[in-house]
Short mmCIF file of C-alpha atoms in Angstrom, two decimals:
data_model
loop_
_atom_site.label_atom_id
_atom_site.label_comp_id
_atom_site.label_asym_id
_atom_site.label_seq_id
_atom_site.Cartn_x
_atom_site.Cartn_y
_atom_site.Cartn_z
CA UNK A 223 73.35 -58.16 -75.48
CA UNK A 224 69.73 -60.30 -75.98
CA UNK A 225 67.12 -59.35 -73.55
CA UNK A 226 66.43 -62.21 -70.44
CA UNK A 227 63.28 -64.43 -71.57
CA UNK A 228 60.00 -62.82 -70.34
CA UNK A 229 58.46 -66.33 -69.78
CA UNK A 230 61.66 -67.85 -67.28
CA UNK A 231 59.74 -67.21 -64.27
CA UNK A 232 56.10 -67.77 -65.13
CA UNK A 233 55.90 -71.33 -63.37
CA UNK A 234 56.95 -69.59 -60.53
CA UNK A 235 54.47 -66.86 -60.88
CA UNK A 236 51.56 -69.21 -61.83
CA UNK A 237 52.13 -71.01 -58.55
CA UNK A 238 51.79 -67.88 -56.73
CA UNK A 239 48.90 -66.94 -59.09
CA UNK A 240 47.06 -70.51 -57.58
CA UNK A 241 47.96 -69.66 -53.87
CA UNK A 242 46.08 -66.33 -54.12
CA UNK A 243 41.58 -66.43 -54.45
CA UNK A 244 41.11 -63.13 -54.61
CA UNK A 245 42.63 -63.24 -58.01
CA UNK A 246 44.93 -60.52 -59.83
CA UNK A 247 43.88 -57.92 -56.83
CA UNK A 248 45.43 -60.30 -54.03
CA UNK A 249 48.23 -61.08 -56.22
CA UNK A 250 49.31 -57.35 -56.68
CA UNK A 251 49.17 -56.80 -52.97
CA UNK A 252 52.04 -59.72 -52.61
CA UNK A 253 54.31 -58.35 -55.58
CA UNK A 254 53.72 -54.52 -53.57
CA UNK A 255 54.23 -56.07 -50.71
CA UNK A 256 57.20 -57.44 -50.66
CA UNK A 257 58.62 -54.72 -53.21
CA UNK A 258 57.72 -52.66 -49.74
CA UNK A 259 59.23 -55.18 -47.17
CA UNK A 260 62.45 -56.01 -48.94
CA UNK A 261 63.17 -53.31 -51.26
CA UNK A 262 63.52 -49.77 -51.46
CA UNK A 263 61.68 -49.01 -54.42
CA UNK A 264 59.03 -46.67 -52.48
CA UNK A 265 62.08 -44.44 -51.45
CA UNK A 266 64.99 -45.22 -53.41
CA UNK A 267 64.33 -42.67 -56.56
CA UNK A 268 60.98 -41.32 -54.39
CA UNK A 269 57.25 -41.72 -54.83
CA UNK A 270 57.19 -39.81 -58.06
CA UNK A 271 59.34 -41.66 -59.89
CA UNK A 272 57.57 -44.63 -58.55
CA UNK A 273 54.39 -43.94 -59.73
CA UNK A 274 56.03 -42.73 -63.51
CA UNK A 275 57.61 -46.76 -63.80
CA UNK A 276 54.46 -48.31 -62.29
CA UNK A 277 52.74 -46.56 -64.75
CA UNK A 278 55.22 -46.83 -67.86
CA UNK A 279 55.22 -50.49 -67.65
CA UNK A 280 51.70 -51.24 -66.81
CA UNK A 281 51.69 -49.03 -69.95
CA UNK A 282 53.76 -51.25 -72.58
CA UNK A 283 52.64 -54.62 -71.47
CA UNK A 284 49.11 -53.56 -71.97
CA UNK A 285 49.92 -52.60 -75.44
CA UNK A 286 51.09 -56.30 -74.93
CA UNK A 287 48.25 -57.79 -73.52
CA UNK A 288 46.01 -56.32 -76.18
CA UNK A 289 47.85 -57.74 -78.82
CA UNK A 290 47.48 -61.64 -77.36
CA UNK A 291 44.01 -60.83 -76.76
CA UNK A 292 43.47 -60.16 -80.05
CA UNK A 293 45.71 -63.27 -81.56
CA UNK A 294 43.62 -64.98 -79.49
CA UNK A 295 40.19 -64.16 -80.75
CA UNK A 296 41.65 -65.12 -84.04
CA UNK A 297 42.30 -67.76 -83.10
CA UNK A 298 39.22 -68.59 -81.54
CA UNK A 299 37.07 -67.61 -84.83
CA UNK A 300 39.41 -69.74 -87.02
CA UNK A 301 38.84 -72.83 -84.16
CA UNK A 302 35.67 -72.36 -84.40
CA UNK A 303 35.09 -71.73 -88.36
CA UNK A 304 36.97 -75.08 -88.45
CA UNK A 305 34.74 -76.89 -86.41
CA UNK A 306 32.03 -75.73 -88.07
CA UNK A 307 33.33 -76.51 -91.92
CA UNK A 308 34.28 -80.27 -90.07
CA UNK A 309 30.81 -80.63 -88.82
CA UNK A 310 29.01 -79.83 -91.94
CA UNK A 311 31.42 -82.30 -93.50
CA UNK A 312 31.16 -84.78 -91.05
CA UNK A 313 27.48 -84.91 -91.06
CA UNK A 314 27.44 -85.33 -95.23
CA UNK A 315 30.00 -87.97 -95.01
CA UNK A 316 27.58 -89.81 -92.41
CA UNK A 317 24.40 -89.42 -93.98
CA UNK A 318 25.55 -90.57 -97.34
CA UNK A 319 27.20 -93.40 -95.64
CA UNK A 320 24.18 -94.16 -93.87
CA UNK A 321 22.18 -93.50 -96.84
CA UNK A 322 24.75 -96.32 -98.76
CA UNK A 323 24.24 -98.96 -96.11
CA UNK A 324 20.87 -98.70 -95.43
CA UNK A 325 20.60 -99.76 -99.60
CA UNK A 326 22.23 -102.88 -98.59
CA UNK A 327 19.94 -102.92 -95.29
CA UNK A 328 16.48 -103.87 -94.17
CA UNK A 329 14.22 -101.21 -95.13
CA UNK A 330 12.41 -101.21 -91.51
CA UNK A 331 9.13 -98.52 -91.70
CA UNK A 332 5.91 -98.79 -89.95
CA UNK A 333 2.91 -99.64 -92.51
CA UNK A 334 -0.72 -98.94 -91.84
CA UNK A 335 -2.86 -102.15 -91.35
CA UNK A 336 -3.98 -102.21 -94.75
CA UNK A 337 -0.56 -102.49 -96.26
CA UNK A 338 0.37 -104.64 -93.66
CA UNK A 339 -2.17 -107.07 -94.89
CA UNK A 340 -1.79 -106.57 -98.77
CA UNK A 341 2.36 -107.95 -98.28
CA UNK A 342 0.86 -110.39 -96.18
CA UNK A 343 -0.71 -111.64 -98.93
CA UNK A 344 2.04 -111.32 -101.42
CA UNK A 345 4.22 -113.13 -99.02
CA UNK A 346 1.65 -115.99 -98.55
CA UNK A 347 1.80 -116.80 -102.32
CA UNK A 348 5.33 -116.99 -102.41
CA UNK A 349 5.76 -118.74 -99.79
CA UNK A 350 4.77 -122.21 -98.28
CA UNK A 351 5.33 -120.40 -94.61
CA UNK A 352 4.21 -117.10 -94.31
CA UNK A 353 5.62 -114.21 -91.73
CA UNK A 354 2.40 -112.48 -89.48
CA UNK A 355 1.81 -109.42 -90.02
CA UNK A 356 2.25 -108.49 -86.61
CA UNK A 357 5.87 -109.37 -86.32
CA UNK A 358 6.34 -106.46 -88.89
CA UNK A 359 4.98 -104.15 -86.75
CA UNK A 360 6.56 -105.32 -84.06
CA UNK A 361 10.00 -105.08 -85.59
CA UNK A 362 9.06 -101.26 -87.30
CA UNK A 363 8.16 -99.93 -84.03
CA UNK A 364 11.21 -99.37 -82.44
CA UNK A 365 10.37 -96.44 -79.54
CA UNK A 366 12.80 -93.22 -79.97
CA UNK A 367 13.15 -93.02 -76.06
CA UNK A 368 15.18 -96.12 -76.13
CA UNK A 369 13.63 -98.45 -73.23
CA UNK A 370 9.98 -99.00 -72.44
CA UNK A 371 9.33 -98.19 -68.25
CA UNK A 372 8.50 -102.48 -68.01
CA UNK A 373 12.06 -102.64 -69.60
CA UNK A 374 14.13 -100.63 -67.14
CA UNK A 375 12.07 -102.05 -64.43
CA UNK A 376 13.99 -105.61 -65.67
CA UNK A 377 17.55 -104.18 -65.55
CA UNK A 378 19.43 -106.59 -66.01
CA UNK A 379 22.49 -107.23 -63.15
CA UNK A 380 24.94 -106.01 -64.84
CA UNK A 381 23.51 -103.22 -65.13
CA UNK A 382 22.98 -102.12 -61.67
CA UNK A 383 25.10 -99.15 -60.68
CA UNK A 384 25.76 -97.82 -63.91
CA UNK A 385 25.42 -94.22 -64.04
CA UNK A 386 22.40 -92.87 -65.84
CA UNK A 387 23.03 -90.40 -69.63
CA UNK A 388 23.24 -86.90 -69.16
CA UNK A 389 21.05 -85.04 -71.43
CA UNK A 390 23.79 -85.65 -74.34
CA UNK A 391 23.62 -89.21 -74.04
CA UNK A 392 27.00 -88.93 -72.11
CA UNK A 393 28.08 -88.93 -68.37
CA UNK A 394 29.40 -86.41 -65.56
CA UNK A 395 31.92 -86.81 -63.64
CA UNK A 396 34.48 -85.01 -61.15
CA UNK A 397 36.36 -83.70 -63.35
CA UNK A 398 34.98 -83.66 -66.37
CA UNK A 399 32.19 -84.24 -68.81
CA UNK A 400 31.03 -85.26 -71.95
CA UNK A 401 28.19 -85.62 -74.09
CA UNK A 402 28.02 -87.98 -77.40
CA UNK A 403 26.13 -88.69 -80.87
CA UNK A 404 26.41 -91.87 -82.74
CA UNK A 405 29.31 -90.31 -84.28
CA UNK A 406 31.57 -88.34 -82.37
CA UNK A 407 31.79 -87.07 -78.64
CA UNK A 408 32.36 -83.25 -77.05
CA UNK A 409 34.86 -83.55 -73.48
CA UNK A 410 34.33 -80.39 -71.31
CA UNK A 411 36.73 -80.32 -68.95
CA UNK A 412 37.18 -76.64 -66.64
CA UNK A 413 40.45 -75.72 -65.07
CA UNK A 414 40.21 -74.60 -61.61
CA UNK A 415 42.01 -71.57 -61.51
CA UNK A 416 40.58 -67.93 -60.74
CA UNK A 417 43.39 -66.49 -63.71
CA UNK A 418 42.65 -66.86 -67.34
CA UNK A 419 44.91 -69.20 -69.23
CA UNK A 420 46.44 -68.92 -72.75
CA UNK A 421 46.64 -72.54 -75.02
CA UNK A 422 50.25 -73.14 -73.56
CA UNK A 423 49.15 -73.24 -70.17
CA UNK A 424 47.01 -76.30 -71.33
CA UNK A 425 48.38 -79.98 -72.19
CA UNK A 426 45.87 -82.60 -74.55
CA UNK A 427 47.54 -84.97 -75.73
CA UNK A 428 45.13 -87.65 -77.69
CA UNK A 429 46.19 -90.61 -79.04
CA UNK A 430 43.79 -93.42 -81.30
CA UNK A 431 42.99 -95.02 -78.04
CA UNK A 432 44.13 -92.52 -75.27
CA UNK A 433 43.81 -89.60 -73.99
CA UNK A 434 45.29 -86.89 -71.51
CA UNK A 435 44.20 -83.65 -70.98
CA UNK A 436 45.70 -81.19 -67.78
CA UNK A 437 47.42 -77.63 -67.01
CA UNK A 438 51.39 -77.49 -67.34
CA UNK A 439 53.19 -78.63 -64.43
CA UNK A 440 50.35 -80.38 -62.80
CA UNK A 441 48.90 -84.10 -62.67
CA UNK A 442 46.28 -84.87 -65.43
CA UNK A 443 42.84 -84.50 -64.67
CA UNK A 444 42.33 -87.38 -67.59
CA UNK A 445 45.22 -90.14 -68.32
CA UNK A 446 43.78 -93.30 -70.17
CA UNK A 447 43.23 -95.59 -72.61
CA UNK A 448 39.56 -94.41 -74.29
CA UNK A 449 36.97 -96.78 -74.52
CA UNK A 450 37.41 -97.33 -78.42
CA UNK A 451 39.35 -96.33 -81.35
CA UNK A 452 39.09 -92.23 -82.74
CA UNK A 453 39.97 -90.95 -85.88
CA UNK A 454 43.16 -88.04 -84.60
CA UNK A 455 43.51 -86.76 -87.52
CA UNK A 456 39.67 -85.32 -87.00
CA UNK A 457 39.67 -84.71 -84.03
CA UNK A 458 41.30 -80.91 -82.18
CA UNK A 459 40.43 -78.66 -79.38
CA UNK A 460 39.76 -75.06 -77.82
CA UNK A 461 40.43 -72.99 -75.11
CA UNK A 462 36.40 -71.64 -73.99
CA UNK A 463 36.42 -68.77 -71.63
CA UNK A 464 40.36 -68.72 -70.99
CA UNK A 465 39.35 -71.51 -68.24
CA UNK A 466 37.37 -75.16 -69.62
CA UNK A 467 39.23 -77.20 -72.03
CA UNK A 468 36.58 -78.30 -74.80
CA UNK A 469 37.66 -81.55 -76.88
CA UNK A 470 35.61 -82.71 -80.16
CA UNK A 471 36.41 -86.80 -80.36
CA UNK A 472 35.01 -88.43 -84.02
CA UNK A 473 34.80 -91.92 -83.48
CA UNK A 474 35.80 -94.54 -85.57
CA UNK A 475 32.95 -96.54 -85.35
CA UNK A 476 30.25 -94.29 -85.67
CA UNK A 477 27.40 -96.96 -85.30
CA UNK A 478 28.02 -97.56 -81.56
CA UNK A 479 27.28 -95.73 -77.97
CA UNK A 480 30.08 -95.28 -75.91
CA UNK A 481 29.79 -96.31 -72.20
CA UNK A 482 32.59 -93.51 -70.98
CA UNK A 483 35.90 -91.55 -72.22
CA UNK A 484 38.55 -93.56 -70.72
CA UNK A 485 38.71 -97.21 -69.41
CA UNK A 486 38.99 -96.32 -65.82
CA UNK A 487 36.03 -93.90 -64.86
CA UNK A 488 32.81 -95.82 -64.31
CA UNK A 489 30.23 -96.69 -67.04
CA UNK A 490 26.72 -94.48 -68.00
CA UNK A 491 24.13 -97.56 -69.58
CA UNK A 492 23.86 -97.41 -73.34
CA UNK A 493 20.73 -98.86 -72.85
CA UNK A 494 18.64 -95.17 -71.11
CA UNK A 495 20.35 -92.87 -74.22
CA UNK A 496 17.76 -91.37 -76.17
CA UNK A 497 17.78 -90.82 -79.91
CA UNK A 498 15.80 -87.83 -80.22
CA UNK A 499 19.00 -86.70 -78.32
CA UNK A 500 21.54 -87.93 -81.19
CA UNK A 501 19.96 -86.44 -84.10
CA UNK A 502 17.74 -89.25 -85.32
CA UNK A 503 15.24 -86.28 -86.15
CA UNK A 504 17.39 -85.52 -88.91
CA UNK A 505 17.69 -88.72 -90.48
CA UNK A 506 15.51 -89.97 -93.86
CA UNK A 507 12.59 -92.19 -93.00
CA UNK A 508 14.29 -94.98 -94.56
CA UNK A 509 17.94 -94.44 -92.45
CA UNK A 510 16.51 -93.52 -89.48
CA UNK A 511 14.61 -96.71 -89.92
CA UNK A 512 17.69 -98.43 -90.75
CA UNK A 513 19.48 -97.03 -87.63
CA UNK A 514 16.37 -97.89 -85.05
CA UNK A 515 16.62 -101.42 -86.48
CA UNK A 516 20.23 -101.33 -85.49
CA UNK A 517 19.91 -100.07 -81.81
CA UNK A 518 17.12 -102.12 -81.24
CA UNK A 519 18.96 -104.94 -82.17
CA UNK A 520 21.92 -104.12 -79.85
CA UNK A 521 19.89 -103.35 -76.84
CA UNK A 522 17.95 -107.25 -77.34
CA UNK A 523 21.85 -108.57 -77.41
CA UNK A 524 22.48 -106.97 -74.61
CA UNK A 525 19.15 -108.41 -73.03
CA UNK A 526 19.88 -111.27 -73.72
CA UNK A 527 16.93 -111.16 -75.97
CA UNK A 528 16.70 -112.72 -79.95
CA UNK A 529 16.94 -109.88 -82.36
CA UNK A 530 14.49 -108.61 -85.19
CA UNK A 531 15.83 -111.41 -87.44
CA UNK A 532 16.30 -113.97 -85.07
CA UNK A 533 12.88 -113.49 -84.30
CA UNK A 534 11.95 -113.03 -87.44
CA UNK A 535 13.17 -116.80 -88.14
CA UNK A 536 11.92 -118.05 -84.92
CA UNK A 537 7.92 -116.99 -85.78
CA UNK A 538 8.47 -117.94 -89.27
CA UNK A 539 9.76 -121.63 -88.19
CA UNK A 540 6.96 -121.83 -85.32
CA UNK A 541 4.51 -121.36 -87.50
CA UNK A 542 6.12 -124.06 -89.86
CA UNK A 543 6.19 -126.45 -86.60
CA UNK A 544 2.35 -125.81 -86.11
CA UNK A 545 1.50 -126.26 -90.13
CA UNK A 546 3.01 -130.30 -89.93
CA UNK A 547 1.96 -131.38 -86.68
CA UNK A 548 3.25 -134.40 -88.62
CA UNK A 549 6.67 -134.10 -88.57
CA UNK A 550 9.10 -134.65 -86.03
CA UNK A 551 11.47 -131.59 -84.92
CA UNK A 552 12.81 -132.73 -81.66
CA UNK A 553 16.45 -133.85 -83.11
CA UNK A 554 16.60 -130.58 -85.28
CA UNK A 555 18.75 -127.86 -84.49
CA UNK A 556 18.46 -124.39 -86.03
CA UNK A 557 20.63 -121.33 -86.00
#
């Protein structure tokens, strides 16, 4: 005869445990009170036999608990090793990708007054319409704090009411919080229970544009369409301290900030993201300049202002028009 399934009452016992704010001690009180009130456990075989039975069961299940604990620790250690390996691989790939993109983009760097003057002279010799050196300084000087105090005061109407990013450039919500870099996200979901959980008690389902997280048998804490696409094969999760689900998501588009995880949650103001918290300091000078330029152009577009390239073209045309007042530009259209 096969032994009964030891997990067949897990659903009922979990429900009982959730009704015991005092934790395991209160749950044991409930069980032993039931034996005292509804059975002859204490007197049927005698007190000594009852104690012996309890101790034997305790010892048997302690061995099982020790084995499960050891397996869980090994799983956590393996998951942590895998996470570190993936993180190192991802950072190496990201750096390589940014370096390759940098070769195809304009190299934005801070230059001294002497260098700017020398470059300006070379441009003046090659072109009829020189570019002012002030433009170079302005484009290169992209502040790492995201926006100046003046820009904060002039916050767009559409950004009013949006949440301020947390220290990890993400958001804090009632059921979870998240942080992010340009390439990935970390979502932390506390499962508010008074007893330790196992991985099998948790539901985590991530698809390319959908995320679901919760406790089995209960309404999900996160269930909705993602802000943008993720690389499902590079995503994973771990159960931290037996109460917190930690999820690692890799973005498909590695050059954007997410304003939220799922579309039903309030947005954070991505214009207030702090680049220094996004590992810009780890990039080499040229790659960092390219990323800063892209972020600067993105903020300009969000505010309805010209990008660095558009401003450059406009300044060149303005100077050309000043140098040639005899020409009529009234019917010209500039792209």
